[in-house]
mmCIF file of N, CA, C and O in Angstrom:
data_model
loop_
_atom_site.group_PDB
_atom_site.id
_atom_site.type_symbol
_atom_site.label_atom_id
_atom_site.label_comp_id
_atom_site.label_asym_id
_atom_site.label_seq_id
_atom_site.Cartn_x
_atom_site.Cartn_y
_atom_site.Cartn_z
ATOM 1 N N MET A 1 122.956 101.190 128.074
ATOM 2 C CA MET A 1 121.502 101.616 126.768
ATOM 3 C C MET A 1 121.037 100.758 126.528
ATOM 4 O O MET A 1 120.288 101.032 126.628
ATOM 5 N N TYR A 2 121.910 99.766 126.135
ATOM 6 C CA TYR A 2 120.598 98.731 125.546
ATOM 7 C C TYR A 2 120.091 97.844 126.424
ATOM 8 O O TYR A 2 119.186 97.659 125.461
ATOM 9 N N PHE A 3 120.175 97.431 127.552
ATOM 10 C CA PHE A 3 119.763 96.776 128.946
ATOM 11 C C PHE A 3 119.269 97.124 129.483
ATOM 12 O O PHE A 3 118.468 97.204 129.952
ATOM 13 N N LEU A 4 119.034 98.482 129.578
ATOM 14 C CA LEU A 4 117.752 99.560 130.046
ATOM 15 C C LEU A 4 116.703 99.012 128.806
ATOM 16 O O LEU A 4 115.954 99.043 128.634
ATOM 17 N N THR A 5 116.477 99.835 126.977
ATOM 18 C CA THR A 5 116.150 98.816 126.616
ATOM 19 C C THR A 5 115.456 98.049 126.705
ATOM 20 O O THR A 5 113.857 98.061 126.726
ATOM 21 N N ALA A 6 116.108 96.937 127.016
ATOM 22 C CA ALA A 6 115.990 95.818 126.822
ATOM 23 C C ALA A 6 115.029 95.646 127.675
ATOM 24 O O ALA A 6 113.959 94.654 127.634
ATOM 25 N N CYS A 7 115.512 96.280 129.113
ATOM 26 C CA CYS A 7 114.371 95.862 130.191
ATOM 27 C C CYS A 7 112.893 96.230 129.981
ATOM 28 O O CYS A 7 111.885 96.248 130.843
ATOM 29 N N LEU A 8 112.754 97.738 129.470
ATOM 30 C CA LEU A 8 111.622 98.641 128.972
ATOM 31 C C LEU A 8 110.770 97.480 128.160
ATOM 32 O O LEU A 8 109.411 97.794 128.476
ATOM 33 N N ILE A 9 111.836 96.983 126.947
ATOM 34 C CA ILE A 9 110.606 96.246 126.572
ATOM 35 C C ILE A 9 109.891 94.864 127.533
ATOM 36 O O ILE A 9 109.016 94.707 126.832
ATOM 37 N N VAL A 10 110.943 94.111 128.797
ATOM 38 C CA VAL A 10 110.125 93.476 129.192
ATOM 39 C C VAL A 10 108.876 94.270 129.789
ATOM 40 O O VAL A 10 108.152 92.970 129.712
ATOM 41 N N VAL A 11 109.539 95.245 130.339
ATOM 42 C CA VAL A 11 108.430 95.391 131.324
ATOM 43 C C VAL A 11 106.920 95.638 130.027
ATOM 44 O O VAL A 11 105.904 94.919 131.088
ATOM 45 N N VAL A 12 106.703 96.386 129.008
ATOM 46 C CA VAL A 12 105.353 97.041 127.915
ATOM 47 C C VAL A 12 105.206 95.989 128.098
ATOM 48 O O VAL A 12 103.688 94.990 128.208
ATOM 49 N N VAL A 13 106.540 94.688 127.076
ATOM 50 C CA VAL A 13 105.261 92.888 127.212
ATOM 51 C C VAL A 13 104.714 92.028 127.654
ATOM 52 O O VAL A 13 104.307 92.228 127.737
ATOM 53 N N SER A 14 105.113 91.995 128.887
ATOM 54 C CA SER A 14 105.170 90.885 129.778
ATOM 55 C C SER A 14 103.527 92.221 130.178
ATOM 56 O O SER A 14 102.643 91.419 131.229
ATOM 57 N N PHE A 15 103.088 93.659 131.079
ATOM 58 C CA PHE A 15 102.125 94.487 130.786
ATOM 59 C C PHE A 15 101.335 93.838 129.631
ATOM 60 O O PHE A 15 99.996 93.481 130.209
ATOM 61 N N GLU A 16 101.934 94.008 128.714
ATOM 62 C CA GLU A 16 100.280 93.508 127.220
ATOM 63 C C GLU A 16 99.847 92.741 127.721
ATOM 64 O O GLU A 16 98.859 92.409 127.256
ATOM 65 N N VAL A 17 100.627 91.571 128.331
ATOM 66 C CA VAL A 17 99.952 90.328 127.712
ATOM 67 C C VAL A 17 99.414 89.701 129.329
ATOM 68 O O VAL A 17 97.859 89.310 129.254
ATOM 69 N N SER A 18 99.738 90.171 130.379
ATOM 70 C CA SER A 18 98.730 90.365 131.804
ATOM 71 C C SER A 18 97.529 91.038 130.961
ATOM 72 O O SER A 18 96.630 90.567 131.884
ATOM 73 N N PHE A 19 97.607 92.654 130.877
ATOM 74 C CA PHE A 19 96.329 93.185 130.486
ATOM 75 C C PHE A 19 95.343 92.428 130.174
ATOM 76 O O PHE A 19 94.718 91.778 130.220
ATOM 77 N N ARG A 20 95.596 91.657 128.842
ATOM 78 C CA ARG A 20 94.783 91.125 128.055
ATOM 79 C C ARG A 20 94.391 90.141 129.030
ATOM 80 O O ARG A 20 92.659 89.477 128.265
ATOM 81 N N ARG A 21 95.681 89.450 129.459
ATOM 82 C CA ARG A 21 94.658 87.597 130.101
ATOM 83 C C ARG A 21 94.030 88.410 131.219
ATOM 84 O O ARG A 21 93.086 87.640 131.427
ATOM 85 N N SER A 22 94.096 89.109 132.051
ATOM 86 C CA SER A 22 92.998 89.566 133.000
ATOM 87 C C SER A 22 91.943 90.025 132.726
ATOM 88 O O SER A 22 91.304 90.299 133.270
ATOM 89 N N TRP A 23 91.661 90.927 131.374
ATOM 90 C CA TRP A 23 90.824 91.985 131.525
ATOM 91 C C TRP A 23 90.130 90.324 130.498
ATOM 92 O O TRP A 23 88.254 90.448 131.391
ATOM 93 N N ASN A 24 90.514 89.716 130.234
ATOM 94 C CA ASN A 24 88.936 88.281 129.487
ATOM 95 C C ASN A 24 88.682 87.562 130.094
ATOM 96 O O ASN A 24 87.782 87.588 130.356
ATOM 97 N N LEU A 25 90.201 87.800 131.508
ATOM 98 C CA LEU A 25 88.863 86.514 132.744
ATOM 99 C C LEU A 25 88.307 87.323 133.342
ATOM 100 O O LEU A 25 87.691 87.076 133.875
ATOM 101 N N SER A 26 88.452 89.085 133.564
ATOM 102 C CA SER A 26 87.498 89.307 134.339
ATOM 103 C C SER A 26 86.209 89.588 133.320
ATOM 104 O O SER A 26 85.025 89.953 134.367
ATOM 105 N N ARG A 27 86.461 90.072 131.965
ATOM 106 C CA ARG A 27 85.019 89.790 130.711
ATOM 107 C C ARG A 27 84.254 88.385 130.886
ATOM 108 O O ARG A 27 82.980 88.811 130.836
ATOM 109 N N ASN A 28 84.696 87.852 131.296
ATOM 110 C CA ASN A 28 84.229 85.910 131.334
ATOM 111 C C ASN A 28 83.575 85.731 132.147
ATOM 112 O O ASN A 28 82.908 84.776 132.727
ATOM 113 N N SER A 29 83.931 86.634 133.871
ATOM 114 C CA SER A 29 83.397 86.631 135.478
ATOM 115 C C SER A 29 82.247 87.110 135.216
ATOM 116 O O SER A 29 81.653 87.026 136.167
ATOM 117 N N ARG A 30 82.205 88.354 134.370
ATOM 118 C CA ARG A 30 80.336 89.099 134.642
ATOM 119 C C ARG A 30 79.584 88.355 134.648
ATOM 120 O O ARG A 30 79.313 87.454 133.577
ATOM 121 N N GLY A 31 78.643 88.552 135.834
ATOM 122 C CA GLY A 31 77.688 87.717 136.080
ATOM 123 C C GLY A 31 77.071 86.394 136.735
ATOM 124 O O GLY A 31 76.566 85.910 136.581
ATOM 125 N N VAL A 32 77.986 86.263 136.774
ATOM 126 C CA VAL A 32 78.795 84.846 137.199
ATOM 127 C C VAL A 32 78.588 85.149 138.881
ATOM 128 O O VAL A 32 78.366 86.046 139.796
ATOM 129 N N ALA A 33 78.689 84.659 140.407
ATOM 130 C CA ALA A 33 78.241 84.887 141.709
ATOM 131 C C ALA A 33 80.242 85.238 142.574
ATOM 132 O O ALA A 33 81.043 84.840 141.155
ATOM 133 N N PRO A 34 80.188 85.712 143.218
ATOM 134 C CA PRO A 34 81.234 86.930 143.235
ATOM 135 C C PRO A 34 82.584 85.765 143.894
ATOM 136 O O PRO A 34 83.925 85.770 143.602
ATOM 137 N N ALA A 35 82.413 84.576 144.628
ATOM 138 C CA ALA A 35 83.887 83.737 145.033
ATOM 139 C C ALA A 35 84.123 83.832 142.843
ATOM 140 O O ALA A 35 85.203 82.663 143.306
ATOM 141 N N GLN A 36 83.257 83.534 142.135
ATOM 142 C CA GLN A 36 83.716 83.117 141.093
ATOM 143 C C GLN A 36 85.267 84.018 140.584
ATOM 144 O O GLN A 36 86.209 83.792 139.398
ATOM 145 N N ARG A 37 84.426 84.774 140.489
ATOM 146 C CA ARG A 37 84.205 86.471 140.248
ATOM 147 C C ARG A 37 86.545 86.610 140.325
ATOM 148 O O ARG A 37 87.086 86.975 140.332
ATOM 149 N N LEU A 38 85.866 86.091 141.787
ATOM 150 C CA LEU A 38 87.303 86.363 142.602
ATOM 151 C C LEU A 38 88.095 85.385 142.404
ATOM 152 O O LEU A 38 89.875 85.418 142.279
ATOM 153 N N ALA A 39 88.430 83.889 142.141
ATOM 154 C CA ALA A 39 88.436 83.389 141.687
ATOM 155 C C ALA A 39 89.446 83.109 140.158
ATOM 156 O O ALA A 39 90.684 82.760 140.346
ATOM 157 N N ALA A 40 88.874 84.116 139.369
ATOM 158 C CA ALA A 40 89.205 84.479 138.105
ATOM 159 C C ALA A 40 90.247 85.262 137.662
ATOM 160 O O ALA A 40 91.081 85.610 137.196
ATOM 161 N N ARG A 41 90.185 86.586 139.412
ATOM 162 C CA ARG A 41 90.942 87.140 139.441
ATOM 163 C C ARG A 41 92.536 87.247 139.923
ATOM 164 O O ARG A 41 93.674 87.213 139.683
ATOM 165 N N ARG A 42 92.066 85.819 141.023
ATOM 166 C CA ARG A 42 93.179 85.745 141.614
ATOM 167 C C ARG A 42 93.870 84.637 139.907
ATOM 168 O O ARG A 42 95.052 84.258 139.876
ATOM 169 N N ARG A 43 93.481 83.523 139.352
ATOM 170 C CA ARG A 43 94.061 82.892 137.645
ATOM 171 C C ARG A 43 94.568 83.944 137.022
ATOM 172 O O ARG A 43 96.084 83.855 136.386
ATOM 173 N N ALA A 44 94.853 85.989 137.036
ATOM 174 C CA ALA A 44 94.982 87.066 136.525
ATOM 175 C C ALA A 44 96.369 86.980 137.565
ATOM 176 O O ALA A 44 97.377 87.536 136.720
ATOM 177 N N LEU A 45 96.475 87.013 138.594
ATOM 178 C CA LEU A 45 97.435 87.467 139.018
ATOM 179 C C LEU A 45 98.398 85.934 139.334
ATOM 180 O O LEU A 45 99.848 86.692 140.267
ATOM 181 N N TRP A 46 98.485 84.788 138.954
ATOM 182 C CA TRP A 46 98.696 84.009 139.480
ATOM 183 C C TRP A 46 100.702 83.895 138.774
ATOM 184 O O TRP A 46 101.669 83.194 139.811
ATOM 185 N N PRO A 47 100.763 84.173 137.581
ATOM 186 C CA PRO A 47 101.543 84.728 137.147
ATOM 187 C C PRO A 47 103.030 85.374 137.814
ATOM 188 O O PRO A 47 103.892 85.217 137.650
ATOM 189 N N ALA A 48 102.011 86.563 138.420
ATOM 190 C CA ALA A 48 103.304 87.730 138.707
ATOM 191 C C ALA A 48 103.267 87.076 140.383
ATOM 192 O O ALA A 48 104.533 87.355 140.334
ATOM 193 N N PHE A 49 102.918 86.195 140.818
ATOM 194 C CA PHE A 49 103.170 85.191 141.975
ATOM 195 C C PHE A 49 104.520 84.514 141.722
ATOM 196 O O PHE A 49 104.973 84.822 142.855
ATOM 197 N N CYS A 50 104.076 83.738 140.790
ATOM 198 C CA CYS A 50 105.440 83.126 140.190
ATOM 199 C C CYS A 50 106.380 83.001 140.110
ATOM 200 O O CYS A 50 107.500 83.023 139.548
ATOM 201 N N ALA A 51 106.439 84.449 139.756
ATOM 202 C CA ALA A 51 107.561 85.398 138.824
ATOM 203 C C ALA A 51 108.024 86.073 140.049
ATOM 204 O O ALA A 51 109.711 86.032 140.080
ATOM 205 N N LEU A 52 107.025 86.562 141.014
ATOM 206 C CA LEU A 52 108.387 86.731 142.170
ATOM 207 C C LEU A 52 108.866 85.833 143.346
ATOM 208 O O LEU A 52 109.711 86.067 144.186
ATOM 209 N N VAL A 53 108.222 84.523 142.830
ATOM 210 C CA VAL A 53 109.025 83.763 144.027
ATOM 211 C C VAL A 53 110.021 83.373 143.179
ATOM 212 O O VAL A 53 111.165 83.166 143.585
ATOM 213 N N PHE A 54 109.936 83.269 141.273
ATOM 214 C CA PHE A 54 111.079 83.316 141.160
ATOM 215 C C PHE A 54 112.269 84.407 140.651
ATOM 216 O O PHE A 54 113.390 84.122 141.121
ATOM 217 N N THR A 55 111.403 84.798 141.018
ATOM 218 C CA THR A 55 112.585 85.702 141.328
ATOM 219 C C THR A 55 113.415 85.924 143.097
ATOM 220 O O THR A 55 114.820 86.089 142.394
ATOM 221 N N LEU A 56 112.638 85.582 143.998
ATOM 222 C CA LEU A 56 113.688 85.694 144.606
ATOM 223 C C LEU A 56 114.057 84.126 145.015
ATOM 224 O O LEU A 56 115.788 84.512 145.895
ATOM 225 N N LEU A 57 114.223 83.414 144.541
ATOM 226 C CA LEU A 57 114.684 81.666 144.074
ATOM 227 C C LEU A 57 116.280 82.188 143.536
ATOM 228 O O LEU A 57 116.637 81.813 144.209
ATOM 229 N N GLY A 58 115.356 82.972 142.167
ATOM 230 C CA GLY A 58 117.051 84.030 141.687
ATOM 231 C C GLY A 58 117.764 84.662 142.591
ATOM 232 O O GLY A 58 119.064 84.626 142.551
ATOM 233 N N LEU A 59 117.793 85.860 143.499
ATOM 234 C CA LEU A 59 118.655 86.280 144.219
ATOM 235 C C LEU A 59 119.379 85.263 144.682
ATOM 236 O O LEU A 59 120.122 85.876 145.450
ATOM 237 N N ILE A 60 118.551 84.588 145.295
ATOM 238 C CA ILE A 60 118.867 83.705 146.690
ATOM 239 C C ILE A 60 120.828 82.422 145.705
ATOM 240 O O ILE A 60 121.210 82.614 146.265
ATOM 241 N N GLY A 61 120.194 82.462 144.380
ATOM 242 C CA GLY A 61 120.988 81.349 144.371
ATOM 243 C C GLY A 61 122.557 82.008 143.649
ATOM 244 O O GLY A 61 123.300 81.813 143.486
ATOM 245 N N PHE A 62 122.346 83.638 142.947
ATOM 246 C CA PHE A 62 122.823 84.112 142.666
ATOM 247 C C PHE A 62 124.086 85.114 143.653
ATOM 248 O O PHE A 62 125.097 85.126 143.545
ATOM 249 N N ASP A 63 122.599 84.705 145.449
ATOM 250 C CA ASP A 63 123.998 84.270 146.109
ATOM 251 C C ASP A 63 125.271 84.057 147.288
ATOM 252 O O ASP A 63 125.882 85.125 147.027
ATOM 253 N N HIS A 64 124.582 82.965 146.508
ATOM 254 C CA HIS A 64 125.818 82.258 145.604
ATOM 255 C C HIS A 64 127.060 82.162 145.300
ATOM 256 O O HIS A 64 128.413 81.545 145.396
ATOM 257 N N VAL A 65 126.413 82.192 144.400
ATOM 258 C CA VAL A 65 127.625 82.037 142.648
ATOM 259 C C VAL A 65 128.389 83.583 143.008
ATOM 260 O O VAL A 65 128.481 84.155 141.623
ATOM 261 N N GLN A 66 127.416 84.785 143.467
ATOM 262 C CA GLN A 66 127.878 86.262 143.160
ATOM 263 C C GLN A 66 129.974 85.663 143.126
ATOM 264 O O GLN A 66 130.265 86.850 141.921
ATOM 265 N N ASP A 67 130.693 85.495 143.257
ATOM 266 C CA ASP A 67 131.679 85.793 142.795
ATOM 267 C C ASP A 67 132.111 84.677 142.170
ATOM 268 O O ASP A 67 133.207 85.778 141.332
ATOM 269 N N LYS A 68 131.625 84.447 141.457
ATOM 270 C CA LYS A 68 131.491 83.427 139.995
ATOM 271 C C LYS A 68 131.611 84.604 138.771
ATOM 272 O O LYS A 68 132.041 84.284 137.676
ATOM 273 N N LEU A 69 130.140 84.758 138.842
ATOM 274 C CA LEU A 69 129.572 85.463 138.106
ATOM 275 C C LEU A 69 130.332 86.717 137.624
ATOM 276 O O LEU A 69 129.967 87.427 136.603
ATOM 277 N N GLY A 70 130.493 87.694 139.076
ATOM 278 C CA GLY A 70 130.447 89.072 139.392
ATOM 279 C C GLY A 70 129.343 89.822 139.359
ATOM 280 O O GLY A 70 128.261 89.793 139.386
ATOM 281 N N LEU A 71 129.005 91.417 140.341
ATOM 282 C CA LEU A 71 128.533 91.828 140.338
ATOM 283 C C LEU A 71 127.256 91.988 139.014
ATOM 284 O O LEU A 71 126.048 92.450 139.350
ATOM 285 N N SER A 72 128.007 92.580 137.799
ATOM 286 C CA SER A 72 127.514 92.817 136.412
ATOM 287 C C SER A 72 126.322 91.781 136.461
ATOM 288 O O SER A 72 125.117 92.272 135.967
ATOM 289 N N ALA A 73 127.025 91.181 135.840
ATOM 290 C CA ALA A 73 125.546 89.729 135.722
ATOM 291 C C ALA A 73 124.829 89.803 136.912
ATOM 292 O O ALA A 73 123.444 89.612 136.027
ATOM 293 N N THR A 74 124.941 89.107 137.955
ATOM 294 C CA THR A 74 123.898 89.317 139.155
ATOM 295 C C THR A 74 122.901 90.989 138.701
ATOM 296 O O THR A 74 121.757 90.427 138.765
ATOM 297 N N ALA A 75 123.125 91.441 138.774
ATOM 298 C CA ALA A 75 122.316 93.019 138.344
ATOM 299 C C ALA A 75 121.681 92.695 137.612
ATOM 300 O O ALA A 75 120.569 93.143 137.732
ATOM 301 N N ASN A 76 122.131 92.230 136.527
ATOM 302 C CA ASN A 76 121.340 92.364 135.384
ATOM 303 C C ASN A 76 119.846 91.911 135.149
ATOM 304 O O ASN A 76 119.755 91.569 134.650
ATOM 305 N N LEU A 77 120.511 90.441 136.003
ATOM 306 C CA LEU A 77 119.823 89.192 135.791
ATOM 307 C C LEU A 77 118.421 89.313 136.835
ATOM 308 O O LEU A 77 117.185 89.373 136.962
ATOM 309 N N MET A 78 118.410 90.138 137.855
ATOM 310 C CA MET A 78 118.115 90.721 138.660
ATOM 311 C C MET A 78 116.747 92.043 137.953
ATOM 312 O O MET A 78 115.727 92.201 138.564
ATOM 313 N N MET A 79 117.988 92.940 137.513
ATOM 314 C CA MET A 79 116.962 94.002 136.825
ATOM 315 C C MET A 79 116.259 93.454 135.797
ATOM 316 O O MET A 79 114.777 93.592 136.176
ATOM 317 N N LEU A 80 116.066 91.759 135.688
ATOM 318 C CA LEU A 80 115.340 91.534 134.147
ATOM 319 C C LEU A 80 114.168 90.662 135.242
ATOM 320 O O LEU A 80 113.413 90.925 134.670
ATOM 321 N N SER A 81 114.435 90.848 136.317
ATOM 322 C CA SER A 81 113.168 89.316 136.302
ATOM 323 C C SER A 81 112.188 90.859 136.998
ATOM 324 O O SER A 81 111.492 90.144 137.765
ATOM 325 N N VAL A 82 112.751 91.343 138.310
ATOM 326 C CA VAL A 82 112.041 92.890 138.733
ATOM 327 C C VAL A 82 110.652 93.961 137.563
ATOM 328 O O VAL A 82 110.373 93.754 137.923
ATOM 329 N N SER A 83 111.711 93.410 136.309
ATOM 330 C CA SER A 83 110.782 94.409 134.920
ATOM 331 C C SER A 83 110.026 93.119 134.730
ATOM 332 O O SER A 83 109.115 93.681 134.728
ATOM 333 N N PHE A 84 110.295 91.981 134.571
ATOM 334 C CA PHE A 84 109.541 91.095 134.278
ATOM 335 C C PHE A 84 108.279 90.806 135.416
ATOM 336 O O PHE A 84 106.690 90.779 135.349
ATOM 337 N N PHE A 85 108.016 91.473 136.595
ATOM 338 C CA PHE A 85 107.286 91.121 137.981
ATOM 339 C C PHE A 85 106.660 92.479 137.825
ATOM 340 O O PHE A 85 105.066 92.212 137.904
ATOM 341 N N SER A 86 107.390 93.577 137.455
ATOM 342 C CA SER A 86 106.019 94.055 137.524
ATOM 343 C C SER A 86 105.955 95.191 136.029
ATOM 344 O O SER A 86 104.382 94.947 136.819
ATOM 345 N N GLY A 87 106.012 94.155 135.089
ATOM 346 C CA GLY A 87 104.992 93.989 134.252
ATOM 347 C C GLY A 87 103.958 93.455 134.462
ATOM 348 O O GLY A 87 103.210 93.869 133.564
ATOM 349 N N TRP A 88 104.267 92.497 134.945
ATOM 350 C CA TRP A 88 102.527 91.622 135.210
ATOM 351 C C TRP A 88 102.233 91.435 136.201
ATOM 352 O O TRP A 88 100.605 91.914 136.324
ATOM 353 N N PHE A 89 102.223 92.522 137.532
ATOM 354 C CA PHE A 89 101.553 93.289 137.815
ATOM 355 C C PHE A 89 100.853 93.735 138.020
ATOM 356 O O PHE A 89 99.575 94.130 137.737
ATOM 357 N N LEU A 90 101.032 95.002 137.143
ATOM 358 C CA LEU A 90 101.037 95.863 137.044
ATOM 359 C C LEU A 90 99.562 95.890 136.246
ATOM 360 O O LEU A 90 98.482 95.962 136.188
ATOM 361 N N GLY A 91 100.289 95.162 135.247
ATOM 362 C CA GLY A 91 98.963 94.394 133.991
ATOM 363 C C GLY A 91 97.430 94.320 134.736
ATOM 364 O O GLY A 91 96.323 93.970 133.890
ATOM 365 N N ALA A 92 98.414 93.318 135.414
ATOM 366 C CA ALA A 92 96.859 91.846 135.915
ATOM 367 C C ALA A 92 97.120 93.380 136.671
ATOM 368 O O ALA A 92 94.563 93.250 136.820
ATOM 369 N N ILE A 93 96.781 93.879 137.408
ATOM 370 C CA ILE A 93 96.122 95.535 138.239
ATOM 371 C C ILE A 93 94.937 96.138 137.244
ATOM 372 O O ILE A 93 94.437 96.267 137.499
ATOM 373 N N ALA A 94 95.483 96.439 136.453
ATOM 374 C CA ALA A 94 95.715 97.556 135.723
ATOM 375 C C ALA A 94 93.829 96.470 134.712
ATOM 376 O O ALA A 94 92.659 97.087 134.075
ATOM 377 N N GLY A 95 93.979 94.786 134.605
ATOM 378 C CA GLY A 95 92.993 94.787 133.080
ATOM 379 C C GLY A 95 91.475 94.298 134.870
ATOM 380 O O GLY A 95 90.368 93.508 133.736
ATOM 381 N N MET A 96 91.563 94.702 135.646
ATOM 382 C CA MET A 96 90.747 94.152 136.476
ATOM 383 C C MET A 96 89.754 94.676 135.889
ATOM 384 O O MET A 96 89.546 96.119 136.431
ATOM 385 N N ASP A 97 88.494 94.141 136.940
ATOM 386 C CA ASP A 97 86.941 94.884 136.358
ATOM 387 C C ASP A 97 86.705 95.712 137.782
ATOM 388 O O ASP A 97 87.124 94.975 138.614
ATOM 389 N N ARG A 98 86.769 96.641 137.280
ATOM 390 C CA ARG A 98 86.309 97.427 138.741
ATOM 391 C C ARG A 98 84.958 96.922 138.843
ATOM 392 O O ARG A 98 84.538 97.535 137.714
ATOM 393 N N ASP A 99 84.011 97.285 139.658
ATOM 394 C CA ASP A 99 82.374 96.734 140.515
ATOM 395 C C ASP A 99 82.308 97.884 141.340
ATOM 396 O O ASP A 99 82.711 98.610 141.304
#
């Protein structure tokens, strides 16, 4: 039960940080060229894509050491990584300015 609470906290905090970042970038890009607006949206999303890459690298690394760590440690670390990625991605999508 405590671990699920920790994952929920990770989702909420990463959502909040991502939402504020993408909202500020979107707000500051009003009145600029469409190419610059698209660049601002990419800057808001790049941490989510970095989290995805690190999650995939973590999955590959945990697959190699799974016998030593045990199944529960691998599943817990994967769940925290997915929680971070999900919160950040949803925050970036929610904070973007819809024209």
